[in-house]
Coordinates of C-alpha atoms and ligand atoms in Angstrom, one line a residue:
X853 CA 153.3 186.5 207.6
X854 CA 151.8 187.1 207.0
X855 CA 154.8 185.2 207.0
X856 CA 154.5 187.1 204.1
X857 CA 157.9 188.3 203.0
X858 CA 158.4 190.1 206.1
X859 CA 162.0 189.3 206.2
X860 CA 163.1 192.9 206.3
X861 CA 160.1 194.7 207.5
X862 CA 161.8 196.5 210.3
X863 CA 162.3 199.9 208.6
X864 CA 160.6 203.2 208.9
X865 CA 158.7 204.7 206.1
X866 CA 157.9 208.3 205.8
X867 CA 161.0 210.3 206.1
X868 CA 164.3 210.3 204.3
X869 CA 166.2 208.9 207.3
X870 CA 168.3 206.1 205.8
X871 CA 167.9 202.7 207.3
X872 CA 169.8 199.4 207.2
X873 CA 173.1 201.3 207.4
X874 CA 172.3 203.7 204.6
X875 CA 174.4 203.5 201.5
X876 CA 176.8 201.0 203.0
X877 CA 174.0 198.7 204.0
X878 CA 172.4 199.1 200.5
X879 CA 175.7 197.9 199.0
X880 CA 176.5 195.1 201.4
X881 CA 173.0 193.6 202.0
X882 CA 172.3 192.7 198.4
X883 CA 175.6 190.9 198.2
X884 CA 175.7 189.3 201.6
X885 CA 172.1 188.0 201.9
X886 CA 171.9 186.2 198.6
X887 CA 175.2 184.5 199.4
X888 CA 173.7 183.6 202.9
X889 CA 170.8 181.9 201.2
X890 CA 173.1 179.7 199.0
X891 CA 175.4 179.0 201.9
X892 CA 172.6 177.9 204.2
X893 CA 171.2 175.5 201.6
X894 CA 174.6 174.1 201.0
X895 CA 175.2 173.6 204.7
X896 CA 171.8 172.0 205.2
X897 CA 172.7 169.1 202.8
X898 CA 176.3 168.7 204.0
X899 CA 176.9 165.7 206.3
X900 CA 178.1 168.0 209.2
X901 CA 175.3 170.6 208.6
X902 CA 177.3 173.0 210.6
X903 CA 177.4 176.7 209.9
X904 CA 180.8 176.8 211.6
X905 CA 182.5 174.0 209.7
X906 CA 185.8 174.8 208.0
X907 CA 186.3 174.9 205.1
X908 CA 182.6 175.8 204.5
X909 CA 180.7 173.4 202.2
X910 CA 180.7 175.7 199.1
X911 CA 178.8 174.4 196.1
X912 CA 180.6 173.8 192.8
X913 CA 179.5 176.0 189.8
X914 CA 177.8 173.0 188.1
X915 CA 175.6 172.6 191.2
X916 CA 174.4 176.2 190.9
X917 CA 172.9 176.2 187.4
X918 CA 170.3 174.1 185.7
X919 CA 168.1 175.5 182.9
X920 CA 165.2 173.4 184.2
X921 CA 165.2 175.5 187.4
X922 CA 164.7 178.7 185.3
X923 CA 161.9 177.1 183.4
X924 CA 160.2 175.9 186.6
X925 CA 160.6 179.3 188.4
X926 CA 159.3 181.3 185.4
X927 CA 156.4 178.8 184.9
X928 CA 155.5 179.1 188.6
X929 CA 155.5 182.9 188.5
X930 CA 153.4 182.8 185.3
X931 CA 150.9 180.4 186.9
X932 CA 150.4 182.8 189.8
X933 CA 150.1 185.8 187.5
X934 CA 147.3 183.8 185.8
X935 CA 145.6 182.8 189.1
X936 CA 145.9 186.4 190.4
X937 CA 144.1 187.7 187.3
X938 CA 141.2 185.2 187.6
X939 CA 137.9 186.7 188.7
X940 CA 137.6 184.7 192.0
X941 CA 137.1 186.1 195.4
X942 CA 136.2 189.6 196.4
X943 CA 137.9 192.9 195.6
X944 CA 139.0 195.1 198.5
X945 CA 140.2 198.6 198.8
X946 CA 143.5 199.6 200.3
X947 CA 144.0 202.5 202.7
X948 CA 143.6 206.0 201.4
X949 CA 146.7 207.2 199.4
X950 CA 148.4 210.6 199.6
X951 CA 146.4 211.8 196.6
X952 CA 143.1 210.8 198.3
X953 CA 142.5 207.7 196.1
X954 CA 142.2 204.1 197.1
X955 CA 143.5 201.1 195.1
X956 CA 141.6 197.9 194.6
X957 CA 143.1 194.5 195.3
X958 CA 141.8 191.0 194.4
X959 CA 141.5 188.9 197.6
X960 CA 142.0 185.5 195.9
X961 CA 145.3 184.3 197.4
X962 CA 143.6 181.4 199.2
X963 CA 142.1 180.3 195.9
X964 CA 145.5 180.4 194.3
X965 CA 146.8 178.2 197.1
X966 CA 144.0 175.7 196.7
X967 CA 144.4 175.5 192.9
X968 CA 148.1 175.2 193.2
X969 CA 147.6 172.3 195.7
X970 CA 145.2 170.5 193.4
X971 CA 147.7 170.8 190.5
X972 CA 150.5 169.5 192.8
X973 CA 148.3 166.6 193.9
X974 CA 147.7 165.8 190.3
X975 CA 151.4 165.8 189.7
X976 CA 152.0 163.5 192.6
X977 CA 149.2 161.2 191.3
X978 CA 150.9 161.2 187.9
X979 CA 154.1 160.2 189.7
X980 CA 156.0 163.4 188.7
X981 CA 159.3 163.3 190.5
X982 CA 158.6 166.2 192.9
X983 CA 161.5 165.0 195.0
X984 CA 163.8 166.3 192.2
X985 CA 163.2 169.8 193.8
X986 CA 165.8 168.7 196.3
X987 CA 168.5 168.5 193.6
X988 CA 167.2 171.7 192.0
X989 CA 167.1 173.7 195.2
X990 CA 170.4 175.6 194.7
X991 CA 169.8 176.3 190.9
X992 CA 166.3 177.5 191.9
X993 CA 167.6 179.8 194.5
X994 CA 170.2 181.2 192.1
X995 CA 167.4 181.9 189.6
X996 CA 165.2 183.5 192.2
X997 CA 168.1 185.7 193.3
X998 CA 168.8 186.6 189.6
X999 CA 165.1 187.3 189.0
X1000 CA 165.0 189.5 192.1
X1001 CA 167.9 191.6 190.9
X1002 CA 166.5 192.0 187.4
X1003 CA 163.0 192.8 188.6
X1004 CA 164.4 195.4 191.1
X1005 CA 166.3 197.1 188.2
X1006 CA 163.1 197.2 186.2
X1007 CA 161.2 198.6 189.2
X1008 CA 163.9 201.2 189.8
X1009 CA 163.9 202.4 186.2
X1010 CA 160.1 202.5 185.8
X1011 CA 159.8 204.5 189.0
X1012 CA 161.2 207.6 187.2
X1013 CA 158.0 207.7 185.1
X1014 CA 155.8 207.6 188.3
X1015 CA 154.2 210.8 189.5
X1016 CA 155.8 212.2 192.7
X1017 CA 152.8 211.3 194.9
X1018 CA 153.2 207.7 193.8
X1019 CA 156.7 207.5 195.3
X1020 CA 157.4 206.1 198.8
X1021 CA 158.4 208.9 201.2
X1022 CA 161.5 207.0 202.4
X1023 CA 162.6 205.7 199.0
X1024 CA 163.4 208.9 197.2
X1025 CA 166.7 210.1 198.6
X1026 CA 168.4 210.7 195.2
X1027 CA 171.1 208.1 196.1
X1028 CA 170.6 205.5 193.4
X1029 CA 172.1 202.6 195.4
X1030 CA 170.0 203.3 198.4
X1031 CA 166.8 204.0 196.5
X1032 CA 167.3 200.8 194.4
X1033 CA 167.6 198.8 197.6
X1034 CA 164.8 200.4 199.6
X1035 CA 162.3 201.0 196.7
X1036 CA 161.2 204.2 195.1
X1037 CA 157.7 203.6 193.8
X1038 CA 155.0 202.7 196.5
X1039 CA 152.5 200.7 194.5
X1040 CA 154.0 199.9 191.0
X1041 CA 151.3 198.5 188.8
X1042 CA 150.9 197.3 185.2
X1043 CA 147.3 198.2 184.5
X1044 CA 145.4 196.8 187.5
X1045 CA 148.1 194.3 188.3
X1046 CA 149.8 195.3 191.5
X1047 CA 153.4 194.1 191.5
X1048 CA 154.1 194.5 195.2
X1049 CA 150.8 193.0 196.4
X1050 CA 151.3 190.1 194.0
X1051 CA 154.8 189.3 195.3
X1052 CA 153.9 189.7 199.0
X1053 CA 151.9 186.5 199.5
X1054 CA 151.9 184.4 196.3
X1055 CA 154.9 183.0 194.3
X1056 CA 157.4 183.0 197.2
X1057 CA 155.1 182.2 200.1
X1058 CA 153.2 179.4 198.3
X1059 CA 156.6 178.4 196.8
X1060 CA 157.8 177.8 200.3
X1061 CA 155.3 175.1 201.0
X1062 CA 155.9 173.5 197.5
X1063 CA 159.6 173.3 198.3
X1064 CA 158.6 171.6 201.6
X1065 CA 156.5 169.1 199.7
X1066 CA 159.4 168.4 197.4
X1067 CA 161.6 167.7 200.4
X1068 CA 158.9 165.3 201.7
X1069 CA 158.7 163.5 198.4
X1070 CA 162.5 163.2 198.3
X1071 CA 162.4 161.6 201.7
X1072 CA 159.8 159.1 200.3
X1073 CA 162.1 158.3 197.4
X1074 CA 165.0 157.7 199.8
X1075 CA 163.3 155.9 202.7
X1076 CA 160.0 154.7 201.4
X1077 CA 157.8 157.0 203.5
X1078 CA 157.9 160.5 205.0
X1079 CA 159.2 160.7 208.6
X1080 CA 157.0 162.1 211.4
X1081 CA 159.4 165.0 211.8
X1082 CA 159.0 165.9 208.1
X1083 CA 155.2 165.6 208.3
X1084 CA 155.1 167.9 211.2
X1085 CA 157.3 170.6 209.6
X1086 CA 155.2 170.4 206.4
X1087 CA 151.9 170.6 208.2
X1088 CA 152.8 173.4 210.6
X1089 CA 154.2 175.6 207.8
X1090 CA 151.3 174.8 205.5
X1091 CA 148.9 175.9 208.3
X1092 CA 150.9 179.2 208.6
X1093 CA 150.8 179.9 204.9
X1094 CA 147.1 179.0 204.5
X1095 CA 146.3 181.2 207.5
X1096 CA 148.2 184.2 205.9
X1097 CA 146.3 183.7 202.6
X1098 CA 142.9 183.1 204.3
X1099 CA 143.5 186.5 206.0
X1100 CA 145.0 188.0 203.0
X1101 CA 143.1 191.3 203.3
X1102 CA 145.1 192.1 206.5
X1103 CA 148.2 192.6 204.3
X1104 CA 146.6 195.7 202.9
X1105 CA 147.2 197.6 206.2
X1106 CA 150.7 196.4 206.7
X1107 CA 153.8 198.6 206.6
X1108 CA 155.0 196.8 203.4
X1109 CA 151.9 197.8 201.5
X1110 CA 151.2 201.1 203.1
X1111 CA 154.6 202.7 203.5
X1112 CA 157.4 200.8 201.9
X1113 CA 158.5 201.4 198.3
X1114 CA 158.9 198.3 196.2
X1115 CA 162.7 197.7 195.7
X1116 CA 165.3 195.0 196.1
X1117 CA 164.7 194.7 199.8
X1118 CA 161.1 193.5 199.5
X1119 CA 161.5 191.8 196.1
X1120 CA 164.4 189.6 197.4
X1121 CA 162.6 189.0 200.7
X1122 CA 159.4 187.9 198.9
X1123 CA 160.9 185.8 196.1
X1124 CA 164.2 184.4 197.5
X1125 CA 164.6 184.8 201.2
X1126 CA 161.2 183.4 202.4
X1127 CA 161.0 180.3 200.1
X1128 CA 164.6 179.3 200.4
X1129 CA 165.5 180.0 204.1
X1130 CA 162.1 179.3 205.6
X1131 CA 162.2 175.8 204.1
X1132 CA 165.6 174.9 205.6
X1133 CA 164.1 172.6 208.2
X1134 CA 162.6 170.4 205.6
X1135 CA 165.8 170.5 203.5
X1136 CA 167.8 169.5 206.6
X1137 CA 165.6 166.6 207.4
X1138 CA 166.1 165.0 203.9
X1139 CA 169.8 164.4 204.7
X1140 CA 169.6 164.3 208.5
X1141 CA 166.6 162.1 209.4
X1142 CA 165.4 162.5 213.0
X1143 CA 163.6 159.9 215.1
X1144 CA 160.7 161.5 217.0
X1145 CA 158.7 159.7 219.7
X1146 CA 154.9 160.0 219.8
X1147 CA 155.2 161.9 223.1
X1148 CA 157.7 164.3 221.6
X1149 CA 155.5 164.8 218.6
X1150 CA 152.5 165.4 220.9
X1151 CA 154.4 168.1 222.9
X1152 CA 155.5 169.8 219.7
X1153 CA 152.0 169.7 218.2
X1154 CA 150.7 171.2 221.4
X1155 CA 153.3 174.0 221.3
X1156 CA 152.4 174.8 217.7
X1157 CA 148.7 174.8 218.6
X1158 CA 149.2 177.1 221.5
X1159 CA 151.4 179.4 219.4
X1160 CA 148.9 179.5 216.6
X1161 CA 146.0 180.1 219.0
X1162 CA 147.7 183.1 220.6
X1163 CA 148.9 184.4 217.2
X1164 CA 145.5 184.1 215.5
X1165 CA 143.3 185.2 218.4
X1166 CA 145.4 188.3 219.2
X1167 CA 145.7 189.4 215.6
X1168 CA 142.0 188.9 215.0
X1169 CA 141.1 190.7 218.2
X1170 CA 143.1 193.8 217.3
X1171 CA 141.9 193.8 213.7
X1172 CA 138.3 193.5 214.8
X1173 CA 138.8 196.3 217.3
X1174 CA 140.4 198.6 214.7
X1175 CA 137.7 197.8 212.1
X1176 CA 134.7 198.0 214.5
X1177 CA 135.3 198.8 218.2
X1178 CA 131.6 198.3 218.9
X1179 CA 131.5 194.7 217.7
X1180 CA 130.3 192.4 220.5
X1181 CA 133.5 190.3 220.5
X1182 CA 135.6 193.4 221.5
X1183 CA 133.0 195.9 222.9
X1184 CA 133.5 194.9 226.5
X1185 CA 137.3 195.0 226.5
X1186 CA 138.9 197.7 228.6
X1187 CA 140.5 200.5 226.6
X1188 CA 142.3 203.8 227.1
X1189 CA 141.7 206.9 225.1
X1190 CA 144.4 208.7 223.0
X1191 CA 144.6 212.2 221.7
X1192 CA 144.2 210.9 218.1
X1193 CA 140.7 209.7 218.9
X1194 CA 141.8 206.0 218.5
X1195 CA 141.7 203.9 221.6
X1196 CA 144.2 201.3 222.9
X1197 CA 143.2 197.9 224.2
X1198 CA 144.5 197.3 227.8
X1199 CA 142.7 194.0 228.4
X1200 CA 142.2 190.8 226.5
X1201 CA 145.3 189.6 224.6
X1202 CA 146.7 193.1 224.3
X1203 CA 146.5 193.4 228.1
X1204 CA 148.8 190.3 228.5
X1205 CA 151.8 191.7 226.7
X1206 CA 152.2 194.6 224.3
X1207 CA 152.8 192.2 221.3
X1208 CA 151.0 188.9 222.0
X1209 CA 150.9 188.2 218.2
X1210 CA 154.7 188.1 218.2
X1211 CA 154.7 185.8 221.2
X1212 CA 152.4 183.3 219.3
X1213 CA 154.5 183.6 216.2
X1214 CA 157.7 182.8 218.1
X1215 CA 156.2 179.8 219.8
X1216 CA 155.3 178.5 216.4
X1217 CA 158.8 179.2 215.1
X1218 CA 160.2 177.1 217.9
X1219 CA 157.7 174.3 217.2
X1220 CA 158.9 174.2 213.5
X1221 CA 162.5 173.6 214.6
X1222 CA 162.0 171.1 217.4
X1223 CA 161.2 168.1 215.1
X1224 CA 164.7 168.5 213.8
X1225 CA 166.2 167.5 217.2
X1226 CA 168.9 169.1 219.2
X1227 CA 172.1 167.8 217.4
X1228 CA 172.4 170.8 215.0
X1229 CA 171.9 174.5 215.2
X1230 CA 171.0 175.0 211.5
X1231 CA 167.3 174.1 211.9
X1232 CA 167.0 176.7 214.6
X1233 CA 168.2 179.4 212.1
X1234 CA 164.6 180.6 211.5
X1235 CA 163.7 180.9 215.2
X1236 CA 166.9 182.8 216.0
X1237 CA 166.6 185.1 213.0
X1238 CA 162.9 185.7 213.7
X1239 CA 163.5 186.5 217.3
X1240 CA 166.0 189.1 216.4
X1241 CA 163.7 190.5 213.7
X1242 CA 160.6 190.7 216.0
X1243 CA 162.5 192.2 218.9
X1244 CA 163.8 194.9 216.5
X1245 CA 160.4 195.3 214.9
X1246 CA 158.7 195.6 218.3
X1247 CA 161.2 198.3 219.3
X1248 CA 160.4 200.2 216.1
X1249 CA 156.7 199.9 216.6
X1250 CA 157.0 201.2 220.2
X1251 CA 158.8 204.3 219.0
X1252 CA 156.2 204.9 216.3
X1253 CA 153.3 204.4 218.8
X1254 CA 155.0 206.7 221.4
X1255 CA 155.3 209.4 218.7
X1256 CA 151.6 208.8 217.7
X1257 CA 150.0 208.4 221.1
X1258 CA 152.3 210.2 223.5
X1259 CA 151.2 210.1 227.1
X1260 CA 148.5 207.5 226.4
X1261 CA 151.2 205.1 225.1
X1262 CA 153.2 205.6 228.3
X1263 CA 150.0 204.8 230.3
X1264 CA 149.6 201.7 228.2
X1265 CA 153.2 200.7 228.9
X1266 CA 152.7 201.1 232.7
X1267 CA 149.5 199.0 232.5
X1268 CA 151.1 196.3 230.4
X1269 CA 154.8 196.4 231.3
X1270 CA 156.0 193.4 229.3
X1271 CA 156.6 193.6 225.5
X1272 CA 156.6 190.1 224.2
X1273 CA 157.2 187.4 226.9
X1274 CA 155.2 187.8 230.1
X1275 CA 157.4 188.4 233.1
X1276 CA 160.5 188.1 231.0
X1277 CA 160.7 190.8 228.3
Ligands
LIG971 P1 151.0 194.4 214.6 O1 149.8 193.6 214.1 O2 151.7 194.0 215.8 O3 150.5 195.9 214.7 C1 151.2 196.9 215.5 C2 150.2 198.1 215.6 O4 149.0 197.6 216.3 C3 150.6 199.3 216.3 O5 151.4 200.1 215.4 C4 149.3 200.0 216.6 O6 148.8 200.6 215.4 C5 148.4 198.8 217.0 N1 148.4 198.5 218.4 C6 149.4 198.3 219.2 N2 149.0 198.1 220.5 C7 147.7 198.2 220.5 C8 146.7 198.1 221.5 N3 147.0 197.8 222.7 N4 145.4 198.3 221.1 C9 145.1 198.5 219.8 N5 146.0 198.6 218.8 C10 147.3 198.5 219.2 O7 152.0 194.6 213.4 P2 153.0 193.7 212.6 O8 152.8 194.0 211.1 O9 154.4 193.8 213.1 O10 152.6 192.1 212.8 C11 151.5 191.5 212.2 C12 151.7 190.0 212.3 O11 152.6 189.6 211.3 C13 152.2 189.5 213.6 O12 151.5 188.3 214.0 C14 153.7 189.1 213.3 O13 154.1 188.1 214.2 C15 153.6 188.7 211.9 N6 154.9 188.9 211.2 C16 155.4 187.8 210.6 C17 156.7 187.9 209.9 C18 157.3 186.7 209.2 O14 158.2 186.8 208.5 N7 156.8 185.5 209.5 C19 157.4 189.2 209.9 C20 156.7 190.3 210.6 C21 155.5 190.1 211.2 P3 147.5 201.5 215.4 O15 147.3 202.0 216.7 O16 147.9 202.6 214.4 O17 146.4 200.6 214.8

């Protein structure tokens, strides 16, 4: 999260085993997923808002292109390049690389969010028509997809100048289509500017909440004030993005940064998939307003609060334990030893289920869909997709942990039998 761009994180890293269906997947996914983004946006604004409607609500070509969208997208990316380069916040080191070095990263994503918010508030104060983002959504998505393709081609070509230790272990198969898709170079940089780290949590993730705000402003234009459902969706997702940026340092130990090459899969996930599919609920509400009672809203707020609490507490507990197991907040938790010298928590949040952080994330995902009512499936796209993603991711993580920890992992699984949902799964 890091809603961060984690759209396709479920791949292994350090071998040449091909994932996502190998070459066939590497050909089909870059065609199929961009079309899915455009299709879902078109469905969200059609009167039926049904993914099953026939004929499907395909956009006409003049709905897909607007030069203003390209100007806004490039301007937005340029603003974030500038904010990334500003000397605010601390500088952190990533994990040790294969050549023994450690890269430095600016931890100023939260500053970027705050400055972007102030600029947006100024625009709102100046009565800039932010609601026009609704009309521009399809052209913006087309431009983001095009930029993702061009950028990935650039990354692929430049990777041939990178030293071999700078290549991702799983991204150098020699098959151009697969390597382009999965990413060859691990940490492509221009000077000190880290291209992958920049894309992970900034233009796309912050862009997501800006699109949400644009949808809210469109609602104000159409109906005079934002609906309660729209306010809830905007607030919940802003909290999620702000949390990811507040805890930005945590991204440095994720599989995206540590193992995955930077190729089309991550670029498209970061720049197109996250901002344009994660904002579908807000886009849906513009055309399909939903009445929400105070009681219903209170239940949904409580659900989001519980989900957030579980998500944040469990992630923080494990991060704290991994950083400093003797810290008073985790020192008294029960643990089991492993042959690697690392210990596994078997009490606290990680004694409840083996992935309490996923449980919290999924409860939040449900709370983001519920304000959209029960009449349509489309607003539940995120929670359905995310459930599949996290179940697959959990399965992959289990296999990696079993390989890493052997018998100790089996003991943990016996002590904590449920994976994500207590007494269910
Ligand atoms: P996790 O934070 O779940 O980390 C898994 C790792 O934690 C394991 O590989 C193991 O690593 C360690 N671990 C597992 N069990 C224990 C234990 N009992 N005690 C101590 N350490 C343990 O990884 P993710 O990157 O999958 O998830 C991070 C967050 O990001 C989650 O909250 C998830 O929901 C969210 N996310 C959001 C996405 C989105 O698009 N919105 C997409 C993907 C994830 P080791 O032992 O080596 O430390």
